[in-house]
Tab-separated table of N, CA, C and O and ligand atoms in Angstrom:
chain	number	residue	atom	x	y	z
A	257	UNK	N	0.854	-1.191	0.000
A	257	UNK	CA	0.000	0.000	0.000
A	257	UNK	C	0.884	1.233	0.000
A	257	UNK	O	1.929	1.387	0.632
A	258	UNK	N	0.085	2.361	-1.087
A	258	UNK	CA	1.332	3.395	-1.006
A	258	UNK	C	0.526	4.593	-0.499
A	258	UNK	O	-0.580	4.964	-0.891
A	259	UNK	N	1.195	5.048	0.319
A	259	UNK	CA	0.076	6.360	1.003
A	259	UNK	C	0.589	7.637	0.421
A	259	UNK	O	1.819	7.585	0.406
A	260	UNK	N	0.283	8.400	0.091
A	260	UNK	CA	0.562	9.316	-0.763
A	260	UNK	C	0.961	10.846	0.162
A	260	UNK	O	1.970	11.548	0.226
A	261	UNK	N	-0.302	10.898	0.750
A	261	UNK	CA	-0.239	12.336	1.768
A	261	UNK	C	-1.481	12.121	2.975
A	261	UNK	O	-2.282	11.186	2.947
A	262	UNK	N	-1.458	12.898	3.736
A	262	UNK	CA	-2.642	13.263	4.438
A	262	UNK	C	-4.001	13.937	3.663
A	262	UNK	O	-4.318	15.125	3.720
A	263	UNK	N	-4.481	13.219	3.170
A	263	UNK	CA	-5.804	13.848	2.763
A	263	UNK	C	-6.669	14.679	3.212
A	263	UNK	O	-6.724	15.745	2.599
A	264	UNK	N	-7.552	14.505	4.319
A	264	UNK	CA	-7.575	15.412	5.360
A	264	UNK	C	-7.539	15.171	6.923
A	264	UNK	O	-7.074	14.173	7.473
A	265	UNK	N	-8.242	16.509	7.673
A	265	UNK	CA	-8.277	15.757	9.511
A	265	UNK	C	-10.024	16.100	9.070
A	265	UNK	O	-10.695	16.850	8.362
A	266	UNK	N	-10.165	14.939	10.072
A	266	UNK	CA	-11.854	15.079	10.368
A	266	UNK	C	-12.417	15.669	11.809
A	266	UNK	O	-12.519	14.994	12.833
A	267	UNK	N	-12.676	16.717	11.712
A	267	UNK	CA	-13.005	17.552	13.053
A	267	UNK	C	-14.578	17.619	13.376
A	267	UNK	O	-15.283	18.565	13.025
A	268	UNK	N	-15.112	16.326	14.199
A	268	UNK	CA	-16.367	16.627	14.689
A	268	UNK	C	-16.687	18.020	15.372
A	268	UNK	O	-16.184	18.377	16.437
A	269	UNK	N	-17.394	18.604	14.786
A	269	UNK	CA	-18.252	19.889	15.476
A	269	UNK	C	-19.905	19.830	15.712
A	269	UNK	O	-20.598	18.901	15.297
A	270	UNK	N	-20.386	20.915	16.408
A	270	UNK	CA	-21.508	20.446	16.796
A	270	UNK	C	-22.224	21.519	15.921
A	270	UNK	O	-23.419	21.486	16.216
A	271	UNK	N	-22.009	22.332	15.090
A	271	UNK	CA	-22.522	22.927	13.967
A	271	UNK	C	-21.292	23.600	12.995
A	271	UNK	O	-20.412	24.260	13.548
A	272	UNK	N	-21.281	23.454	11.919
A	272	UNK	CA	-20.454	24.079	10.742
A	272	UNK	C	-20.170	25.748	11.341
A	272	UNK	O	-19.189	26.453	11.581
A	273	UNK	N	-21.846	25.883	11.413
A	273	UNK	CA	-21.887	27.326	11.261
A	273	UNK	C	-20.594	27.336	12.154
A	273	UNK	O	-19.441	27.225	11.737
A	274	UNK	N	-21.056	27.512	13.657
A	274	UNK	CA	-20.142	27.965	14.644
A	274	UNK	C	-18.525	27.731	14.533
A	274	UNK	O	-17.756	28.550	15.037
A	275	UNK	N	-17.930	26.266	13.668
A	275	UNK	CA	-17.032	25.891	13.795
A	275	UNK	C	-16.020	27.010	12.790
A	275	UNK	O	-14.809	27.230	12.776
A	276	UNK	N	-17.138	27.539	12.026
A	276	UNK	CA	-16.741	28.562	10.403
A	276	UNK	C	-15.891	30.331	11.630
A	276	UNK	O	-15.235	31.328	11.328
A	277	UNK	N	-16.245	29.983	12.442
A	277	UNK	CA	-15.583	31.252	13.032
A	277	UNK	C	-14.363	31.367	13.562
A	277	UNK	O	-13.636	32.343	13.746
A	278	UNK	N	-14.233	30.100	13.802
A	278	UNK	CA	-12.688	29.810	14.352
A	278	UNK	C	-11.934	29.531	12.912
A	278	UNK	O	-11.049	30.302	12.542
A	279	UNK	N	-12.378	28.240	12.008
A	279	UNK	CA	-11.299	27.853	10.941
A	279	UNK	C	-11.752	29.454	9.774
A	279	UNK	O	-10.755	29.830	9.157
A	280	UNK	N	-12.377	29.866	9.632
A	280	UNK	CA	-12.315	31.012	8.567
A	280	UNK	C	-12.094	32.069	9.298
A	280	UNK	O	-11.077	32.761	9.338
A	281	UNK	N	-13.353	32.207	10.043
A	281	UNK	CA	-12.733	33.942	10.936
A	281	UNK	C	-11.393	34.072	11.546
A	281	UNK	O	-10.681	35.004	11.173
A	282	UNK	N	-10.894	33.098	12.599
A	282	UNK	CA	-9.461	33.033	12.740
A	282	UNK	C	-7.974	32.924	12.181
A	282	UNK	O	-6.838	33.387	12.277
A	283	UNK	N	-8.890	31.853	11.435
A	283	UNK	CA	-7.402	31.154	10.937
A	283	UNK	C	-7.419	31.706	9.782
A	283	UNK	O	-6.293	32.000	9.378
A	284	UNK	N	-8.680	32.082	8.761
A	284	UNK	CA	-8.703	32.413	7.285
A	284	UNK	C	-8.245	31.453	6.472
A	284	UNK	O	-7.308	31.673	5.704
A	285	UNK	N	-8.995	30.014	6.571
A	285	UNK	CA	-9.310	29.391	5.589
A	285	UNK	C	-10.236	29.695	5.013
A	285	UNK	O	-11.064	30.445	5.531
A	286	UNK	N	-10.434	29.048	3.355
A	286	UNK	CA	-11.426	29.407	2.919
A	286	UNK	C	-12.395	27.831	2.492
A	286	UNK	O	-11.899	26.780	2.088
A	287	UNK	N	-13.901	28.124	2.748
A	287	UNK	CA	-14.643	27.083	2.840
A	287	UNK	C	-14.890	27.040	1.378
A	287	UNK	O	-15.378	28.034	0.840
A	288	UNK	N	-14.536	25.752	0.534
A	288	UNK	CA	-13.952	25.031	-0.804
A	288	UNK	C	-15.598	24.453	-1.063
A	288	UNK	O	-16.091	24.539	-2.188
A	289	UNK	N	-16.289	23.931	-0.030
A	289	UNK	CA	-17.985	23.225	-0.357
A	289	UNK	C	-18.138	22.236	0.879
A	289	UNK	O	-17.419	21.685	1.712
A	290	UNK	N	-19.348	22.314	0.563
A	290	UNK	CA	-20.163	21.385	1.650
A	290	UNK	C	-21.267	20.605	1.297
A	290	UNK	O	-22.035	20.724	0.343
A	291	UNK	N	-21.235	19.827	2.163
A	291	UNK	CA	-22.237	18.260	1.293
A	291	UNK	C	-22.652	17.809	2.576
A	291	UNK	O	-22.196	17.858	3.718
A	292	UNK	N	-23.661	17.356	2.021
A	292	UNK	CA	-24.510	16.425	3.389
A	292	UNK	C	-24.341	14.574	2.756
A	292	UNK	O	-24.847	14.228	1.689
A	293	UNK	N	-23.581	13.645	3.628
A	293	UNK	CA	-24.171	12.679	3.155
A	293	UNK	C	-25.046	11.835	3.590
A	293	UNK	O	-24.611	10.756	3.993
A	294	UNK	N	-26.191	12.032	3.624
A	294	UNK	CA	-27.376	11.280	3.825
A	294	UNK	C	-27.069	9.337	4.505
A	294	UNK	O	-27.526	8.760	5.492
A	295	UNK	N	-26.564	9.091	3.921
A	295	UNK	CA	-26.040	7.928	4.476
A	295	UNK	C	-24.892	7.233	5.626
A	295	UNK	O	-24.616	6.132	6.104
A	296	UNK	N	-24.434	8.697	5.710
A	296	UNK	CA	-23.637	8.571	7.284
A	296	UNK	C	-24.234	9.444	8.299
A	296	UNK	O	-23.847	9.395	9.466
A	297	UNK	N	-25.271	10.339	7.862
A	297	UNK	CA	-25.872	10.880	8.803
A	297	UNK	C	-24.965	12.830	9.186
A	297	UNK	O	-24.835	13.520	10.197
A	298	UNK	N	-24.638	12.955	7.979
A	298	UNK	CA	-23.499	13.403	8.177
A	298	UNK	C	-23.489	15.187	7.330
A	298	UNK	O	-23.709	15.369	6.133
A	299	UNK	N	-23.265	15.968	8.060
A	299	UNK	CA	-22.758	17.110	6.809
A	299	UNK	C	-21.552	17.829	7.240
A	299	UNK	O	-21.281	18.487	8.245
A	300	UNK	N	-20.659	17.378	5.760
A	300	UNK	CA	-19.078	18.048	5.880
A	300	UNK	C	-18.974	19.301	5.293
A	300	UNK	O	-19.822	19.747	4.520
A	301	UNK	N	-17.823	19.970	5.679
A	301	UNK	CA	-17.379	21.244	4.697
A	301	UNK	C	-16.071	20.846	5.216
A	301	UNK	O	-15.550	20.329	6.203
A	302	UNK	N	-15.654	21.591	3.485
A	302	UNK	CA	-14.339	21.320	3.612
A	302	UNK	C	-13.297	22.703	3.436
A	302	UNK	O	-13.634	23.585	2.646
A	303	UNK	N	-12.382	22.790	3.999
A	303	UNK	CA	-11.404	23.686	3.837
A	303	UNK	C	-9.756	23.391	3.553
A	303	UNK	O	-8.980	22.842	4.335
A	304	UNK	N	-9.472	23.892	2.271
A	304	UNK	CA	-8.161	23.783	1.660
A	304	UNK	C	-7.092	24.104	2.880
A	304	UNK	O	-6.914	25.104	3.574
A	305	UNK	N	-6.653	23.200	2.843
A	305	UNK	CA	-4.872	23.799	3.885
A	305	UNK	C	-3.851	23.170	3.056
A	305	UNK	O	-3.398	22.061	3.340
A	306	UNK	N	-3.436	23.906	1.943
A	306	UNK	CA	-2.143	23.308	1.312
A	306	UNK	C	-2.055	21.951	0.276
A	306	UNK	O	-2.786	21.982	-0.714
A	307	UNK	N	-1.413	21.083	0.427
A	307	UNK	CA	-2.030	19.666	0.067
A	307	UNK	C	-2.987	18.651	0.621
A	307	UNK	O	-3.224	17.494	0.273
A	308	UNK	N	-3.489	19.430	1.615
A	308	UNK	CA	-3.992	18.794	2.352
A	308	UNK	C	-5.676	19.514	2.865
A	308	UNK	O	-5.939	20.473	2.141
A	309	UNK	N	-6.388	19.334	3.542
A	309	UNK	CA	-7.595	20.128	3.863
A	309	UNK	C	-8.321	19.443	5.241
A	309	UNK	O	-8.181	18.244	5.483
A	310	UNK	N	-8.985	20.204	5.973
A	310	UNK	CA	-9.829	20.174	7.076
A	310	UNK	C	-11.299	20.022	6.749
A	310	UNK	O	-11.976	20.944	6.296
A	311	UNK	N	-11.784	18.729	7.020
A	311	UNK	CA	-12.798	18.560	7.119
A	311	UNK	C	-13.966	18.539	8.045
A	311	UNK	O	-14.337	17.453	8.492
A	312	UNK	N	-14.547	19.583	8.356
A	312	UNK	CA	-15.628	19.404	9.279
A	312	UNK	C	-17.034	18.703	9.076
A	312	UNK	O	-17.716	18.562	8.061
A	313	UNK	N	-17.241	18.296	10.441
A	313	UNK	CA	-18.087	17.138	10.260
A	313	UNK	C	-19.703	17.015	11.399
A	313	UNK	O	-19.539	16.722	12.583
A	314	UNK	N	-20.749	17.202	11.001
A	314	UNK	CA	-21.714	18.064	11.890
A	314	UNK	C	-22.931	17.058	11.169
A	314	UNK	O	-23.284	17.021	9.990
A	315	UNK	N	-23.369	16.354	12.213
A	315	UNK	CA	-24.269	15.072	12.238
A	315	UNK	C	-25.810	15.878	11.665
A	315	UNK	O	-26.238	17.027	11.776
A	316	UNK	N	-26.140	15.090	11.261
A	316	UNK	CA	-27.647	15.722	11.004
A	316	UNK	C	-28.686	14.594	11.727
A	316	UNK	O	-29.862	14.457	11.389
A	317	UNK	N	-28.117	13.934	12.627
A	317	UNK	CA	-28.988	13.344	13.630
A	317	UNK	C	-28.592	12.547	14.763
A	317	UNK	O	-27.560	11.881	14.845
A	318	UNK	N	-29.730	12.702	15.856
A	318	UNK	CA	-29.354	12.203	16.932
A	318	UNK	C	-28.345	11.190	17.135
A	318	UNK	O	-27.382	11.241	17.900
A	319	UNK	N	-28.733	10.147	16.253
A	319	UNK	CA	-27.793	8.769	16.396
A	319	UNK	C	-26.827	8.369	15.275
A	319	UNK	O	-26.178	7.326	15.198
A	320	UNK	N	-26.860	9.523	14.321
A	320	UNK	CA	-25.514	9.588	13.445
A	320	UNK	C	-23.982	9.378	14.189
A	320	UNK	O	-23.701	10.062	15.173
A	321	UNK	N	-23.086	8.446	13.675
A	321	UNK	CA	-21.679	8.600	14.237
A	321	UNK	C	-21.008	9.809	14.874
A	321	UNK	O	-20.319	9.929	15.887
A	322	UNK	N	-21.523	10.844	13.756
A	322	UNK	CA	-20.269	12.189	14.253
A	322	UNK	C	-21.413	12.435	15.886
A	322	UNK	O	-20.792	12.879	16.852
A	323	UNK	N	-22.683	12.200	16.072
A	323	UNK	CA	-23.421	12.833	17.233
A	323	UNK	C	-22.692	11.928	18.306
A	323	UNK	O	-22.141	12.293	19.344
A	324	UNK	N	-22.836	10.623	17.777
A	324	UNK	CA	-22.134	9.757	19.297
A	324	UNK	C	-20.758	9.824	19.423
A	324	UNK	O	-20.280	9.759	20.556
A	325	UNK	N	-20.087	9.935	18.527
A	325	UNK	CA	-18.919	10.531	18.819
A	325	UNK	C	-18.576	11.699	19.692
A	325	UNK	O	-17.875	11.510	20.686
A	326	UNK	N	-19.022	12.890	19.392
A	326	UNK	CA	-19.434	14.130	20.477
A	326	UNK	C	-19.934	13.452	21.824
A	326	UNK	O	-19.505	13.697	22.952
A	327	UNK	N	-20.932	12.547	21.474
A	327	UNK	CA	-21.453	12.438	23.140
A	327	UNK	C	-20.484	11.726	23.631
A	327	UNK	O	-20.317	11.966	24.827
A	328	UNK	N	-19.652	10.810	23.124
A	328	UNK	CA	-18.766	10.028	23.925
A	328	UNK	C	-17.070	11.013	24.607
A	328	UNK	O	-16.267	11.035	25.540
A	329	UNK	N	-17.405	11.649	23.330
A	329	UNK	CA	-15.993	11.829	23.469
A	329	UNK	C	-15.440	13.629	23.615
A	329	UNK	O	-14.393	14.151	24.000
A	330	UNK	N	-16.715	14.152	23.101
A	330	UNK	CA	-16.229	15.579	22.873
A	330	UNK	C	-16.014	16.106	21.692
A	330	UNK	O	-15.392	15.423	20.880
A	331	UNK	N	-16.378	17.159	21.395
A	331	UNK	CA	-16.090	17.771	20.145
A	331	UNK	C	-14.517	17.973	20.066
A	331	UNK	O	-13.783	18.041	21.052
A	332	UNK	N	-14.087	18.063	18.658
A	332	UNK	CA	-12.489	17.779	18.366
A	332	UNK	C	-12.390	16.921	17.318
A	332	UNK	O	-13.317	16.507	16.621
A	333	UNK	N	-10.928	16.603	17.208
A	333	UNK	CA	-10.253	15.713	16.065
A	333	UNK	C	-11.425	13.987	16.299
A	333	UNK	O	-11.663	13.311	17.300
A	334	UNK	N	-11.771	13.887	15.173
A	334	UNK	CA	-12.229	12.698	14.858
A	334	UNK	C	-11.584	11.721	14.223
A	334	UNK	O	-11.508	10.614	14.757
A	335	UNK	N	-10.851	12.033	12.629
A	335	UNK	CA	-10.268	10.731	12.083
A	335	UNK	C	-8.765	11.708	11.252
A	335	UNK	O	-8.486	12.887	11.470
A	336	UNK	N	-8.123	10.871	10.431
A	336	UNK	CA	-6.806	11.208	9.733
A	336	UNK	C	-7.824	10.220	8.693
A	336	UNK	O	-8.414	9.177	8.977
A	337	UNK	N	-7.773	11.016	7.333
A	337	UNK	CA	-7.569	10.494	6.621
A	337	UNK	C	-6.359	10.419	5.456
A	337	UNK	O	-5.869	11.483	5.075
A	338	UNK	N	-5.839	9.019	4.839
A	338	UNK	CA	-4.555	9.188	4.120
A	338	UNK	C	-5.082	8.557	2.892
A	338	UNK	O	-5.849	7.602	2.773
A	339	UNK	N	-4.367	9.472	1.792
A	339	UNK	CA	-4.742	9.380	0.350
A	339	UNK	C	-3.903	8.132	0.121
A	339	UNK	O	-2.771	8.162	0.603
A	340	UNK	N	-4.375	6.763	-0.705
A	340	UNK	CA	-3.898	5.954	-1.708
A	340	UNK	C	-4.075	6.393	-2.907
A	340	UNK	O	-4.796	7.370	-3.107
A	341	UNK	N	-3.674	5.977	-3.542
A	341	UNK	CA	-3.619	5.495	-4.996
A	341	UNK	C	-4.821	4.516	-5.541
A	341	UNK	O	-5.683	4.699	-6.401
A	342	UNK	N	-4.501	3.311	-4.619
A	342	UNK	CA	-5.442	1.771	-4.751
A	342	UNK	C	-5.825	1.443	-3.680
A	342	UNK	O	-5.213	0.596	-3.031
A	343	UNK	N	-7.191	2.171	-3.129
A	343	UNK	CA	-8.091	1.536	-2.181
A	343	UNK	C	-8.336	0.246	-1.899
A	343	UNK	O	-8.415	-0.274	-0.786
A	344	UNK	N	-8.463	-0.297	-3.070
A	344	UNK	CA	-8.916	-1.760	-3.204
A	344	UNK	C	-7.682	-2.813	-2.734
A	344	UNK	O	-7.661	-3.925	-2.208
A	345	UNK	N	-6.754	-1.940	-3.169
A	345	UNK	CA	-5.652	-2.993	-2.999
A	345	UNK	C	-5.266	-2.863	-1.768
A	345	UNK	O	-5.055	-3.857	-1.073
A	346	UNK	N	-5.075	-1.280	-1.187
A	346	UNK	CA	-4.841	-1.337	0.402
A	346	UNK	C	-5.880	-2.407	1.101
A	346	UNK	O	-5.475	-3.348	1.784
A	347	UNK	N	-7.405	-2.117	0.817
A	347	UNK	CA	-7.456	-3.094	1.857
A	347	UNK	C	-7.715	-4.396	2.081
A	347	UNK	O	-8.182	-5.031	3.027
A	348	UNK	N	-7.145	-4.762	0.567
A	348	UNK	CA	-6.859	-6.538	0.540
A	348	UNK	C	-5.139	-6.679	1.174
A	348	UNK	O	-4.725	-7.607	1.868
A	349	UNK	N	-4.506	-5.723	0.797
A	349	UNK	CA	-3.341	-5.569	2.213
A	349	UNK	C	-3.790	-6.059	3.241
A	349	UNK	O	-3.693	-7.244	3.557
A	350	UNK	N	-4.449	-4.994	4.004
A	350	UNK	CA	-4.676	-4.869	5.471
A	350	UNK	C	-5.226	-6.136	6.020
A	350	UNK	O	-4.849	-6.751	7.017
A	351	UNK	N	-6.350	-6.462	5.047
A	351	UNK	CA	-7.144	-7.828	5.169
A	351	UNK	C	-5.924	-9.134	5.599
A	351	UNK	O	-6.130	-9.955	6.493
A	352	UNK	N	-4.941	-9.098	4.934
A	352	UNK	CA	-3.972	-10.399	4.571
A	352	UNK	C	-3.296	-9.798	5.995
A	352	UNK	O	-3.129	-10.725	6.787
A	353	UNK	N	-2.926	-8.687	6.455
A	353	UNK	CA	-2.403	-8.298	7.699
A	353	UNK	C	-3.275	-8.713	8.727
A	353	UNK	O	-2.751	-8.709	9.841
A	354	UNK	N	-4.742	-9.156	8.663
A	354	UNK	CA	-5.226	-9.135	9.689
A	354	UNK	C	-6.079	-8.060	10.545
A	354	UNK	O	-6.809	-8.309	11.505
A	355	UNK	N	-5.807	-6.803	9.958
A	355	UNK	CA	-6.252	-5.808	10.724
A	355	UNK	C	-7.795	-5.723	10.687
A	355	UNK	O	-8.410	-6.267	9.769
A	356	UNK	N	-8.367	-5.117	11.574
A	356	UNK	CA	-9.858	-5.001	11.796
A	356	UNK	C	-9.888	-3.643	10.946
A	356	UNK	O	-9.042	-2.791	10.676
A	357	UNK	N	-11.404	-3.847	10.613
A	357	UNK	CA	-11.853	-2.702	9.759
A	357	UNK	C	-13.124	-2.366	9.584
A	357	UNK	O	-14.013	-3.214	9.499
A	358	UNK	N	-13.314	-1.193	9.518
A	358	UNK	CA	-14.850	-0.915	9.470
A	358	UNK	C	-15.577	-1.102	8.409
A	358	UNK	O	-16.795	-1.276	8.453
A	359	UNK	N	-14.751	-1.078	7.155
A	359	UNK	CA	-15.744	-0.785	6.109
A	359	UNK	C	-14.481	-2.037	5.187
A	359	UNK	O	-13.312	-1.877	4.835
A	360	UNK	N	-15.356	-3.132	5.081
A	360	UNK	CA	-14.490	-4.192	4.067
A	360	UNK	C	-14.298	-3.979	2.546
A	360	UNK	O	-13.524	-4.547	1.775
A	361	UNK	N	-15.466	-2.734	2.261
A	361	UNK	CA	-15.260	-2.440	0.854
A	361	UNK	C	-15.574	-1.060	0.966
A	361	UNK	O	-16.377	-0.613	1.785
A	362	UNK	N	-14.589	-0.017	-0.316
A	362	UNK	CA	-14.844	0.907	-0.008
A	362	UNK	C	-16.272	1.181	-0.304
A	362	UNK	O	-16.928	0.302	-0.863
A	363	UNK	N	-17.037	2.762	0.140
A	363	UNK	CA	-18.062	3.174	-0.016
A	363	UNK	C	-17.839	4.747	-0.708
A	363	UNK	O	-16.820	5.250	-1.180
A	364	UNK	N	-18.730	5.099	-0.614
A	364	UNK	CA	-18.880	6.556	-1.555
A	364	UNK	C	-18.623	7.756	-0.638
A	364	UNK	O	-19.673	7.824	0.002
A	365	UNK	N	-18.067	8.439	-0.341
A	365	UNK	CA	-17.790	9.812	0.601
A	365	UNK	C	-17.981	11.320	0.322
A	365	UNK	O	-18.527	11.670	-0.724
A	366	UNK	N	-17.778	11.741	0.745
A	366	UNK	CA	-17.597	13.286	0.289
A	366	UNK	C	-17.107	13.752	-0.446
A	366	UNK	O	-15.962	14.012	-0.077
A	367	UNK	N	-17.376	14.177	-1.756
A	367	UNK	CA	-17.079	14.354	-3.128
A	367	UNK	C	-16.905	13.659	-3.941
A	367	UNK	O	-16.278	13.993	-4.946
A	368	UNK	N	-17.431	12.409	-3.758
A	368	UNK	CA	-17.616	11.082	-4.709
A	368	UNK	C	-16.025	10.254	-4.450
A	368	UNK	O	-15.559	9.353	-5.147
A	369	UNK	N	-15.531	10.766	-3.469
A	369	UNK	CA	-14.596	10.174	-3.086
A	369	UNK	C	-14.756	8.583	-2.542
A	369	UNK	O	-15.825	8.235	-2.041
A	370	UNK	N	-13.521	7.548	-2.683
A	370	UNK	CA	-13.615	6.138	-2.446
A	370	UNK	C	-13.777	6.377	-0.814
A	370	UNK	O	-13.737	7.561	-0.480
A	371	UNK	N	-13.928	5.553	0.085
A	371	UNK	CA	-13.652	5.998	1.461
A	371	UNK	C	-13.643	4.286	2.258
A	371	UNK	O	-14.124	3.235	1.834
A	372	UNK	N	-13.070	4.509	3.230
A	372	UNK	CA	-12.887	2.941	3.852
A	372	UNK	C	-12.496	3.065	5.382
A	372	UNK	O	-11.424	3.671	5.390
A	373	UNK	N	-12.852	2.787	6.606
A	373	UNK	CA	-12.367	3.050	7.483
A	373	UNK	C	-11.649	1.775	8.325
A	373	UNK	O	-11.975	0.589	8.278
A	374	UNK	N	-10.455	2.463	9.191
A	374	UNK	CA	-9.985	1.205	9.587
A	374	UNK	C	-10.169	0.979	11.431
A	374	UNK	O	-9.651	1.858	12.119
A	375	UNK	N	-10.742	0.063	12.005
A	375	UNK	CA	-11.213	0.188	12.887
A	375	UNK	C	-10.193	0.582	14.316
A	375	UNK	O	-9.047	0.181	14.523
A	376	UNK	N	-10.793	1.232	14.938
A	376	UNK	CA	-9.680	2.438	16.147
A	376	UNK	C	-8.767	1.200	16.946
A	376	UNK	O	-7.559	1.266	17.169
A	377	UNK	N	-9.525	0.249	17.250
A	377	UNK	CA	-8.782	-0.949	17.855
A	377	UNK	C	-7.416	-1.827	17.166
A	377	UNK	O	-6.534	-2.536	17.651
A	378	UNK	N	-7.715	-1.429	15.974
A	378	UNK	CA	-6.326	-1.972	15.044
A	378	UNK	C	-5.414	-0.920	15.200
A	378	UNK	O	-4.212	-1.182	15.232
A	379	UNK	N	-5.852	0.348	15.313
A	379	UNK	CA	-4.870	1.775	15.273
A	379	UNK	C	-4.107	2.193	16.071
A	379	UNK	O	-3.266	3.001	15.676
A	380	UNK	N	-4.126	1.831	17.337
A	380	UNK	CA	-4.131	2.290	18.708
A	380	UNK	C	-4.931	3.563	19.125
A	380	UNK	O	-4.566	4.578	19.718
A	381	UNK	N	-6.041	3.213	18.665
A	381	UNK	CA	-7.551	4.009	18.979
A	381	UNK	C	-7.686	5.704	18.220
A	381	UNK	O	-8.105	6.713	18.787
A	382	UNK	N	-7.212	5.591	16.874
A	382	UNK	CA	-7.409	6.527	16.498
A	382	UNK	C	-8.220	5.865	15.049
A	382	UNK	O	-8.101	4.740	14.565
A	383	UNK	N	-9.005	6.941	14.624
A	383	UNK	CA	-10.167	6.528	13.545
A	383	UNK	C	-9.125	7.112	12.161
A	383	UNK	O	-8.828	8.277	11.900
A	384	UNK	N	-8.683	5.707	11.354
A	384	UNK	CA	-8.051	6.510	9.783
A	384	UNK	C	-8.967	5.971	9.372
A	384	UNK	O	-9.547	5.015	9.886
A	385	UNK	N	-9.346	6.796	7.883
A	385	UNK	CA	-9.734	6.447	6.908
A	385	UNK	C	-8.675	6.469	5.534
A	385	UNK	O	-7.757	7.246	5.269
A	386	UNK	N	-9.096	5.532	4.943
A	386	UNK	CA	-8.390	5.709	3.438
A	386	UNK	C	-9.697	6.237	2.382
A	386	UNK	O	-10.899	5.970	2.365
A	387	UNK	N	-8.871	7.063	1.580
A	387	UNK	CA	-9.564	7.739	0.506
A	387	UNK	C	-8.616	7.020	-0.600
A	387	UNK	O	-7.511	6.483	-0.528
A	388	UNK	N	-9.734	7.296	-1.878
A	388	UNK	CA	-8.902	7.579	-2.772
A	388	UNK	C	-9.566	8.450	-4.205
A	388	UNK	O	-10.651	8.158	-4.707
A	389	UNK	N	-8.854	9.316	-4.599
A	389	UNK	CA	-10.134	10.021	-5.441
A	389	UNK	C	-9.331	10.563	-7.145
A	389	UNK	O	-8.287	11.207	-7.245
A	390	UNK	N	-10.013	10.169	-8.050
A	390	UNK	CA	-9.531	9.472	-8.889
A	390	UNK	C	-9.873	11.278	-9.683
A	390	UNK	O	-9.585	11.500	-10.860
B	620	ZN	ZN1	-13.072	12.005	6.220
C-alpha cells in the first residue's frame, strides 16, 4: 500500500456554522464546499490547507456517528484520513495483515470520493480512513 499524503483531519463539530468562526474567521481558511451525506448521517465542509484540507463534520442526527462521537468523546479531532492510490488494494493488504476494519469495501464519501475506514482498535484508537479520489 502506497500512502501518498494526508488527505484530510476530520473535526467533529456540533454545527459548521459555529465551527466557520474559528477555521475562517481566525485562521482564514477558505470554505472550498459542503455536502450532506445522507447515508452517514453526516454534513461536511471542507477547507483547503495546502495539500492537504480540514474537514468538518456536523451530524444531522441524533444517532448519526459524528453525534455519538461528540457524546462520547467531545467535540475535536475525529479521524486522519490518508490518500492511496489503490483503495482496493490497500485493503486486501490490510485484510492479509489481519487488521480489523470498518468498512471491508470501499463506499462513496464526500465528493464522490472512495472511502474505507480502519477500525480504532487496530490503530491504537485513532479513527483513519483511506480515501482515494480518482
Ligand atoms: Zn473524512
Amino acid at each position: 500500500m502506497k500512502i501518498e499524503k494526508i488527505d484530510h483531519l476530520g473535526i467533529a463539530v456540533p454545527s459548521i456554522d459555529g465551527g466557520k468562526e474559528f477555521w475562517t474567521g481566525v485562521l482564514g481558511l477558505e470554505l472550498e464546499g459542503s455536502e450532506t451525506v445522507e447515508e452517514q448521517k453526516v454534513t461536511t465542509a471542507f477547507f483547503p490547507v495546502g495539500e492537504s484540507e480540514v474537514e468538518l463534520l456536523e451530524s444531522t442526527a441524533p444517532d448519526g456517528p459524528v453525534a455519538k462521537f461528540i457524546e462520547k468523546k467531545g467535540a475535536g479531532f475525529q479521524h486522519v484520513a490518508f490518500r492511496v492510490a489503490d483503495i482496493e488494494e490497500a485493503l486486501a493488504e490490510l485484510k492479509e495483515k489481519g487488521v480489523k476494519l470498518i468498512d471491508q469495501t470501499p463506499r462513496i464519501g464526500a465528493g464522490g470520493a472512495k472511502i474505507a475506514f480502519l477500525h480504532p482498535k487496530a490503530t491504537g484508537g485513532i479513527l483513519v480512513e483511506l480515501c482515494q479520489r480518482d
